């Protein structure tokens, strides 16, 4: 009976050690997940900003082309 008790105690110690490892891995994964979420949020903001700038530039392009009429001296100029 004592041998069986020793066996159970050894099994309990091994399971506790495994639980500690699993908890540490969980903590690490939570930290990585938080960093990844922040990066995703930052990239989404950047995409929104770039889309806004792109649409603004697309809207201003026709008016820019009308305003800028090249003169004959710059057209014939070869660098």
PDB file of N, CA and C in Angstrom:
ATOM      1  N   UNK A   1       0.828  -1.187   0.000  1.00  0.00           N
ATOM      2  CA  UNK A   1       0.000   0.000   0.000  1.00  0.00           C
ATOM      3  C   UNK A   1       0.876   1.255   0.000  1.00  0.00           C
ATOM      4  N   UNK A   2       1.982   1.234   0.688  1.00  0.00           N
ATOM      5  CA  UNK A   2       2.881   2.385   0.734  1.00  0.00           C
ATOM      6  C   UNK A   2       3.464   2.635  -0.653  1.00  0.00           C
ATOM      7  N   UNK A   3       3.779   1.558  -1.382  1.00  0.00           N
ATOM      8  CA  UNK A   3       4.307   1.742  -2.735  1.00  0.00           C
ATOM      9  C   UNK A   3       3.298   2.462  -3.624  1.00  0.00           C
ATOM     10  N   UNK A   4       2.039   2.110  -3.486  1.00  0.00           N
ATOM     11  CA  UNK A   4       0.991   2.741  -4.283  1.00  0.00           C
ATOM     12  C   UNK A   4       0.886   4.215  -3.917  1.00  0.00           C
ATOM     13  N   UNK A   5       0.994   4.528  -2.642  1.00  0.00           N
ATOM     14  CA  UNK A   5       0.930   5.920  -2.186  1.00  0.00           C
ATOM     15  C   UNK A   5       2.117   6.711  -2.756  1.00  0.00           C
ATOM     16  N   UNK A   6       3.299   6.124  -2.750  1.00  0.00           N
ATOM     17  CA  UNK A   6       4.468   6.788  -3.326  1.00  0.00           C
ATOM     18  C   UNK A   6       4.261   7.037  -4.827  1.00  0.00           C
ATOM     19  N   UNK A   7       3.674   6.062  -5.469  1.00  0.00           N
ATOM     20  CA  UNK A   7       3.390   6.205  -6.895  1.00  0.00           C
ATOM     21  C   UNK A   7       2.450   7.392  -7.134  1.00  0.00           C
ATOM     22  N   UNK A   8       1.394   7.494  -6.364  1.00  0.00           N
ATOM     23  CA  UNK A   8       0.437   8.595  -6.522  1.00  0.00           C
ATOM     24  C   UNK A   8       1.082   9.943  -6.207  1.00  0.00           C
ATOM     25  N   UNK A   9       1.930   9.969  -5.202  1.00  0.00           N
ATOM     26  CA  UNK A   9       2.604  11.224  -4.854  1.00  0.00           C
ATOM     27  C   UNK A   9       3.546  11.648  -5.983  1.00  0.00           C
ATOM     28  N   UNK A  10       4.264  10.691  -6.554  1.00  0.00           N
ATOM     29  CA  UNK A  10       5.152  10.994  -7.673  1.00  0.00           C
ATOM     30  C   UNK A  10       4.336  11.501  -8.866  1.00  0.00           C
ATOM     31  N   UNK A  11       3.226  10.832  -9.126  1.00  0.00           N
ATOM     32  CA  UNK A  11       2.341  11.253 -10.220  1.00  0.00           C
ATOM     33  C   UNK A  11       1.821  12.669  -9.982  1.00  0.00           C
ATOM     34  N   UNK A  12       1.466  12.973  -8.757  1.00  0.00           N
ATOM     35  CA  UNK A  12       0.971  14.307  -8.410  1.00  0.00           C
ATOM     36  C   UNK A  12       2.053  15.362  -8.636  1.00  0.00           C
ATOM     37  N   UNK A  13       3.286  15.081  -8.233  1.00  0.00           N
ATOM     38  CA  UNK A  13       4.390  16.030  -8.451  1.00  0.00           C
ATOM     39  C   UNK A  13       4.618  16.275  -9.940  1.00  0.00           C
ATOM     40  N   UNK A  14       4.590  15.205 -10.725  1.00  0.00           N
ATOM     41  CA  UNK A  14       4.793  15.361 -12.168  1.00  0.00           C
ATOM     42  C   UNK A  14       3.675  16.197 -12.789  1.00  0.00           C
ATOM     43  N   UNK A  15       2.456  15.972 -12.378  1.00  0.00           N
ATOM     44  CA  UNK A  15       1.331  16.749 -12.922  1.00  0.00           C
ATOM     45  C   UNK A  15       1.420  18.217 -12.511  1.00  0.00           C
ATOM     46  N   UNK A  16       1.855  18.481 -11.305  1.00  0.00           N
ATOM     47  CA  UNK A  16       2.016  19.873 -10.864  1.00  0.00           C
ATOM     48  C   UNK A  16       3.081  20.585 -11.695  1.00  0.00           C
ATOM     49  N   UNK A  17       4.181  19.886 -11.947  1.00  0.00           N
ATOM     50  CA  UNK A  17       5.242  20.475 -12.768  1.00  0.00           C
ATOM     51  C   UNK A  17       4.723  20.772 -14.170  1.00  0.00           C
ATOM     52  N   UNK A  18       3.976  19.832 -14.734  1.00  0.00           N
ATOM     53  CA  UNK A  18       3.410  20.055 -16.067  1.00  0.00           C
ATOM     54  C   UNK A  18       2.455  21.241 -16.067  1.00  0.00           C
ATOM     55  N   UNK A  19       1.666  21.375 -15.003  1.00  0.00           N
ATOM     56  CA  UNK A  19       0.734  22.505 -14.907  1.00  0.00           C
ATOM     57  C   UNK A  19       1.488  23.828 -14.836  1.00  0.00           C
ATOM     58  N   UNK A  20       2.588  23.869 -14.111  1.00  0.00           N
ATOM     59  CA  UNK A  20       3.396  25.090 -14.037  1.00  0.00           C
ATOM     60  C   UNK A  20       3.913  25.475 -15.416  1.00  0.00           C
ATOM     61  N   UNK A  21       4.399  24.482 -16.158  1.00  0.00           N
ATOM     62  CA  UNK A  21       4.913  24.746 -17.504  1.00  0.00           C
ATOM     63  C   UNK A  21       3.791  25.265 -18.399  1.00  0.00           C
ATOM     64  N   UNK A  22       2.635  24.642 -18.314  1.00  0.00           N
ATOM     65  CA  UNK A  22       1.496  25.051 -19.141  1.00  0.00           C
ATOM     66  C   UNK A  22       1.055  26.466 -18.785  1.00  0.00           C
ATOM     67  N   UNK A  23       1.039  26.799 -17.503  1.00  0.00           N
ATOM     68  CA  UNK A  23       0.650  28.150 -17.088  1.00  0.00           C
ATOM     69  C   UNK A  23       1.644  29.185 -17.606  1.00  0.00           C
ATOM     70  N   UNK A  24       2.939  28.867 -17.537  1.00  0.00           N
ATOM     71  CA  UNK A  24       3.953  29.793 -18.055  1.00  0.00           C
ATOM     72  C   UNK A  24       3.780  29.993 -19.556  1.00  0.00           C
ATOM     73  N   UNK A  25       3.536  28.908 -20.279  1.00  0.00           N
ATOM     74  CA  UNK A  25       3.318  29.018 -21.720  1.00  0.00           C
ATOM     75  C   UNK A  25       2.085  29.864 -22.012  1.00  0.00           C
ATOM     76  N   UNK A  26       1.035  29.688 -21.219  1.00  0.00           N
ATOM     77  CA  UNK A  26      -0.182  30.484 -21.388  1.00  0.00           C
ATOM     78  C   UNK A  26       0.080  31.960 -21.172  1.00  0.00           C
ATOM     79  N   UNK A  27       0.882  32.280 -20.170  1.00  0.00           N
ATOM     80  CA  UNK A  27       1.224  33.676 -19.897  1.00  0.00           C
ATOM     81  C   UNK A  27       2.005  34.277 -21.057  1.00  0.00           C
ATOM     82  N   UNK A  28       2.954  33.522 -21.577  1.00  0.00           N
ATOM     83  CA  UNK A  28       3.750  33.997 -22.716  1.00  0.00           C
ATOM     84  C   UNK A  28       2.845  34.225 -23.925  1.00  0.00           C
ATOM     85  N   UNK A  29       1.943  33.291 -24.177  1.00  0.00           N
ATOM     86  CA  UNK A  29       1.046  33.424 -25.323  1.00  0.00           C
ATOM     87  C   UNK A  29       0.111  34.622 -25.173  1.00  0.00           C
ATOM     88  N   UNK A  30      -0.338  34.900 -23.956  1.00  0.00           N
ATOM     89  CA  UNK A  30      -1.192  36.073 -23.740  1.00  0.00           C
ATOM     90  C   UNK A  30      -0.436  37.350 -24.062  1.00  0.00           C
ATOM     91  N   UNK A  31       0.825  37.409 -23.657  1.00  0.00           N
ATOM     92  CA  UNK A  31       1.649  38.579 -23.963  1.00  0.00           C
ATOM     93  C   UNK A  31       1.852  38.751 -25.460  1.00  0.00           C
ATOM     94  N   UNK A  32       2.118  37.648 -26.143  1.00  0.00           N
ATOM     95  CA  UNK A  32       2.303  37.705 -27.594  1.00  0.00           C
ATOM     96  C   UNK A  32       1.008  38.110 -28.282  1.00  0.00           C
ATOM     97  N   UNK A  33      -0.111  37.611 -27.778  1.00  0.00           N
ATOM     98  CA  UNK A  33      -1.408  37.956 -28.362  1.00  0.00           C
ATOM     99  C   UNK A  33      -1.682  39.448 -28.200  1.00  0.00           C
ATOM    100  N   UNK A  34      -1.370  39.991 -27.037  1.00  0.00           N
ATOM    101  CA  UNK A  34      -1.585  41.418 -26.797  1.00  0.00           C
ATOM    102  C   UNK A  34      -0.721  42.254 -27.737  1.00  0.00           C
ATOM    103  N   UNK A  35       0.525  41.864 -27.919  1.00  0.00           N
ATOM    104  CA  UNK A  35       1.407  42.598 -28.846  1.00  0.00           C
ATOM    105  C   UNK A  35       0.889  42.495 -30.279  1.00  0.00           C
ATOM    106  N   UNK A  36       0.415  41.327 -30.654  1.00  0.00           N
ATOM    107  CA  UNK A  36      -0.105  41.138 -32.011  1.00  0.00           C
ATOM    108  C   UNK A  36      -1.356  41.986 -32.231  1.00  0.00           C
ATOM    109  N   UNK A  37      -2.217  42.066 -31.227  1.00  0.00           N
ATOM    110  CA  UNK A  37      -3.420  42.887 -31.353  1.00  0.00           C
ATOM    111  C   UNK A  37      -3.070  44.358 -31.504  1.00  0.00           C
ATOM    112  N   UNK A  38      -2.073  44.810 -30.761  1.00  0.00           N
ATOM    113  CA  UNK A  38      -1.632  46.204 -30.886  1.00  0.00           C
ATOM    114  C   UNK A  38      -1.075  46.459 -32.283  1.00  0.00           C
ATOM    115  N   UNK A  39      -0.317  45.506 -32.804  1.00  0.00           N
ATOM    116  CA  UNK A  39       0.249  45.669 -34.140  1.00  0.00           C
ATOM    117  C   UNK A  39      -0.855  45.699 -35.194  1.00  0.00           C
ATOM    118  N   UNK A  40      -1.848  44.834 -35.052  1.00  0.00           N
ATOM    119  CA  UNK A  40      -2.971  44.816 -35.990  1.00  0.00           C
ATOM    120  C   UNK A  40      -3.714  46.143 -35.939  1.00  0.00           C
ATOM    121  N   UNK A  41      -3.942  46.648 -34.738  1.00  0.00           N
ATOM    122  CA  UNK A  41      -4.632  47.927 -34.579  1.00  0.00           C
ATOM    123  C   UNK A  41      -3.840  49.045 -35.254  1.00  0.00           C
ATOM    124  N   UNK A  42      -2.544  49.057 -35.049  1.00  0.00           N
ATOM    125  CA  UNK A  42      -1.681  50.065 -35.661  1.00  0.00           C
ATOM    126  C   UNK A  42      -1.713  49.967 -37.181  1.00  0.00           C
ATOM    127  N   UNK A  43      -1.643  48.755 -37.702  1.00  0.00           N
ATOM    128  CA  UNK A  43      -1.659  48.570 -39.153  1.00  0.00           C
ATOM    129  C   UNK A  43      -3.005  48.963 -39.753  1.00  0.00           C
ATOM    130  N   UNK A  44      -4.097  48.693 -39.049  1.00  0.00           N
ATOM    131  CA  UNK A  44      -5.416  49.109 -39.534  1.00  0.00           C
ATOM    132  C   UNK A  44      -5.512  50.629 -39.598  1.00  0.00           C
ATOM    133  N   UNK A  45      -4.974  51.303 -38.591  1.00  0.00           N
ATOM    134  CA  UNK A  45      -4.970  52.763 -38.609  1.00  0.00           C
ATOM    135  C   UNK A  45      -4.140  53.278 -39.774  1.00  0.00           C
ATOM    136  N   UNK A  46      -3.011  52.649 -40.024  1.00  0.00           N
ATOM    137  CA  UNK A  46      -2.160  53.058 -41.138  1.00  0.00           C
ATOM    138  C   UNK A  46      -2.872  52.846 -42.468  1.00  0.00           C
ATOM    139  N   UNK A  47      -3.578  51.733 -42.613  1.00  0.00           N
ATOM    140  CA  UNK A  47      -4.327  51.459 -43.839  1.00  0.00           C
ATOM    141  C   UNK A  47      -5.403  52.510 -44.044  1.00  0.00           C
ATOM    142  N   UNK A  48      -6.119  52.849 -42.978  1.00  0.00           N
ATOM    143  CA  UNK A  48      -7.157  53.868 -43.064  1.00  0.00           C
ATOM    144  C   UNK A  48      -6.562  55.202 -43.479  1.00  0.00           C
ATOM    145  N   UNK A  49      -5.455  55.567 -42.876  1.00  0.00           N
ATOM    146  CA  UNK A  49      -4.791  56.826 -43.202  1.00  0.00           C
ATOM    147  C   UNK A  49      -4.338  56.851 -44.658  1.00  0.00           C
ATOM    148  N   UNK A  50      -3.735  55.764 -45.107  1.00  0.00           N
ATOM    149  CA  UNK A  50      -3.262  55.708 -46.491  1.00  0.00           C
ATOM    150  C   UNK A  50      -4.421  55.708 -47.484  1.00  0.00           C
ATOM    151  N   UNK A  51      -5.519  55.043 -47.148  1.00  0.00           N
ATOM    152  CA  UNK A  51      -6.690  55.043 -48.029  1.00  0.00           C
ATOM    153  C   UNK A  51      -7.263  56.452 -48.139  1.00  0.00           C
ATOM    154  N   UNK A  52      -7.300  57.164 -47.016  1.00  0.00           N
ATOM    155  CA  UNK A  52      -7.798  58.536 -47.022  1.00  0.00           C
ATOM    156  C   UNK A  52      -6.898  59.421 -47.879  1.00  0.00           C
ATOM    157  N   UNK A  53      -5.590  59.297 -47.701  1.00  0.00           N
ATOM    158  CA  UNK A  53      -4.650  60.098 -48.496  1.00  0.00           C
ATOM    159  C   UNK A  53      -4.768  59.762 -49.977  1.00  0.00           C
ATOM    160  N   UNK A  54      -4.936  58.482 -50.274  1.00  0.00           N
ATOM    161  CA  UNK A  54      -5.069  58.049 -51.661  1.00  0.00           C
ATOM    162  C   UNK A  54      -6.315  58.650 -52.298  1.00  0.00           C
ATOM    163  N   UNK A  55      -7.431  58.614 -51.587  1.00  0.00           N
ATOM    164  CA  UNK A  55      -8.662  59.184 -52.139  1.00  0.00           C
ATOM    165  C   UNK A  55      -8.535  60.693 -52.300  1.00  0.00           C
ATOM    166  N   UNK A  56      -7.878  61.353 -51.345  1.00  0.00           N
ATOM    167  CA  UNK A  56      -7.665  62.797 -51.448  1.00  0.00           C
ATOM    168  C   UNK A  56      -6.804  63.133 -52.652  1.00  0.00           C
ATOM    169  N   UNK A  57      -5.751  62.352 -52.859  1.00  0.00           N
ATOM    170  CA  UNK A  57      -4.882  62.581 -54.012  1.00  0.00           C
ATOM    171  C   UNK A  57      -5.613  62.298 -55.323  1.00  0.00           C
ATOM    172  N   UNK A  58      -6.436  61.265 -55.339  1.00  0.00           N
ATOM    173  CA  UNK A  58      -7.194  60.943 -56.547  1.00  0.00           C
ATOM    174  C   UNK A  58      -8.171  62.062 -56.880  1.00  0.00           C
ATOM    175  N   UNK A  59      -8.765  62.667 -55.867  1.00  0.00           N
ATOM    176  CA  UNK A  59      -9.698  63.766 -56.110  1.00  0.00           C
ATOM    177  C   UNK A  59      -8.970  65.021 -56.570  1.00  0.00           C
ATOM    178  N   UNK A  60      -7.782  65.250 -56.062  1.00  0.00           N
ATOM    179  CA  UNK A  60      -7.057  66.464 -56.432  1.00  0.00           C
ATOM    180  C   UNK A  60      -6.287  66.306 -57.734  1.00  0.00           C
ATOM    181  N   UNK A  61      -6.125  65.112 -58.225  1.00  0.00           N
ATOM    182  CA  UNK A  61      -5.357  64.884 -59.445  1.00  0.00           C
ATOM    183  C   UNK A  61      -5.949  65.588 -60.661  1.00  0.00           C
ATOM    184  N   UNK A  62      -7.247  65.491 -60.963  1.00  0.00           N
ATOM    185  CA  UNK A  62      -7.778  66.195 -62.138  1.00  0.00           C
ATOM    186  C   UNK A  62      -7.604  67.715 -62.039  1.00  0.00           C
ATOM    187  N   UNK A  63      -7.811  68.289 -60.888  1.00  0.00           N
ATOM    188  CA  UNK A  63      -7.650  69.735 -60.752  1.00  0.00           C
ATOM    189  C   UNK A  63      -6.179  70.115 -60.871  1.00  0.00           C
ATOM    190  N   UNK A  64      -5.293  69.275 -60.402  1.00  0.00           N
ATOM    191  CA  UNK A  64      -3.860  69.540 -60.510  1.00  0.00           C
ATOM    192  C   UNK A  64      -3.433  69.504 -61.976  1.00  0.00           C
ATOM    193  N   UNK A  65      -3.951  68.550 -62.739  1.00  0.00           N
ATOM    194  CA  UNK A  65      -3.594  68.423 -64.152  1.00  0.00           C
ATOM    195  C   UNK A  65      -4.095  69.628 -64.940  1.00  0.00           C
ATOM    196  N   UNK A  66      -5.259  70.169 -64.585  1.00  0.00           N
ATOM    197  CA  UNK A  66      -5.787  71.343 -65.286  1.00  0.00           C
ATOM    198  C   UNK A  66      -4.965  72.579 -64.981  1.00  0.00           C
ATOM    199  N   UNK A  67      -4.512  72.722 -63.755  1.00  0.00           N
ATOM    200  CA  UNK A  67      -3.754  73.908 -63.370  1.00  0.00           C
ATOM    201  C   UNK A  67      -2.364  73.911 -63.974  1.00  0.00           C
ATOM    202  N   UNK A  68      -1.775  72.779 -64.100  1.00  0.00           N
ATOM    203  CA  UNK A  68      -0.383  72.699 -64.534  1.00  0.00           C
ATOM    204  C   UNK A  68      -0.319  72.480 -66.045  1.00  0.00           C
ATOM    205  N   UNK A  69      -0.097  73.546 -66.750  1.00  0.00           N
ATOM    206  CA  UNK A  69       0.053  73.473 -68.202  1.00  0.00           C
ATOM    207  C   UNK A  69       1.519  73.755 -68.493  1.00  0.00           C
ATOM    208  N   UNK A  70       2.237  72.795 -69.063  1.00  0.00           N
ATOM    209  CA  UNK A  70       3.669  73.001 -69.300  1.00  0.00           C
ATOM    210  C   UNK A  70       3.900  74.072 -70.369  1.00  0.00           C
ATOM    211  N   UNK A  71       4.881  74.899 -70.116  1.00  0.00           N
ATOM    212  CA  UNK A  71       5.228  75.928 -71.097  1.00  0.00           C
ATOM    213  C   UNK A  71       6.077  75.306 -72.194  1.00  0.00           C
ATOM    214  N   UNK A  72       6.197  75.994 -73.307  1.00  0.00           N
ATOM    215  CA  UNK A  72       6.940  75.437 -74.444  1.00  0.00           C
ATOM    216  C   UNK A  72       8.427  75.297 -74.131  1.00  0.00           C
ATOM    217  N   UNK A  73       8.966  76.179 -73.292  1.00  0.00           N
ATOM    218  CA  UNK A  73      10.390  76.092 -72.974  1.00  0.00           C
ATOM    219  C   UNK A  73      10.711  74.864 -72.123  1.00  0.00           C
ATOM    220  N   UNK A  74       9.821  74.480 -71.226  1.00  0.00           N
ATOM    221  CA  UNK A  74      10.088  73.303 -70.395  1.00  0.00           C
ATOM    222  C   UNK A  74       9.795  72.022 -71.151  1.00  0.00           C
ATOM    223  N   UNK A  75       8.902  72.095 -72.137  1.00  0.00           N
ATOM    224  CA  UNK A  75       8.579  70.907 -72.905  1.00  0.00           C
ATOM    225  C   UNK A  75       9.750  70.491 -73.797  1.00  0.00           C
ATOM    226  N   UNK A  76      10.424  71.460 -74.367  1.00  0.00           N
ATOM    227  CA  UNK A  76      11.520  71.173 -75.280  1.00  0.00           C
ATOM    228  C   UNK A  76      12.844  70.958 -74.563  1.00  0.00           C
ATOM    229  N   UNK A  77      12.857  71.224 -73.289  1.00  0.00           N
ATOM    230  CA  UNK A  77      14.092  71.112 -72.521  1.00  0.00           C
ATOM    231  C   UNK A  77      14.457  69.644 -72.319  1.00  0.00           C
ATOM    232  N   UNK A  78      15.672  69.274 -72.680  1.00  0.00           N
ATOM    233  CA  UNK A  78      16.160  67.903 -72.503  1.00  0.00           C
ATOM    234  C   UNK A  78      17.265  67.941 -71.459  1.00  0.00           C
ATOM    235  N   UNK A  79      17.162  67.136 -70.424  1.00  0.00           N
ATOM    236  CA  UNK A  79      18.177  67.180 -69.363  1.00  0.00           C
ATOM    237  C   UNK A  79      19.508  66.639 -69.785  1.00  0.00           C
TER     238      UNK A  79
END
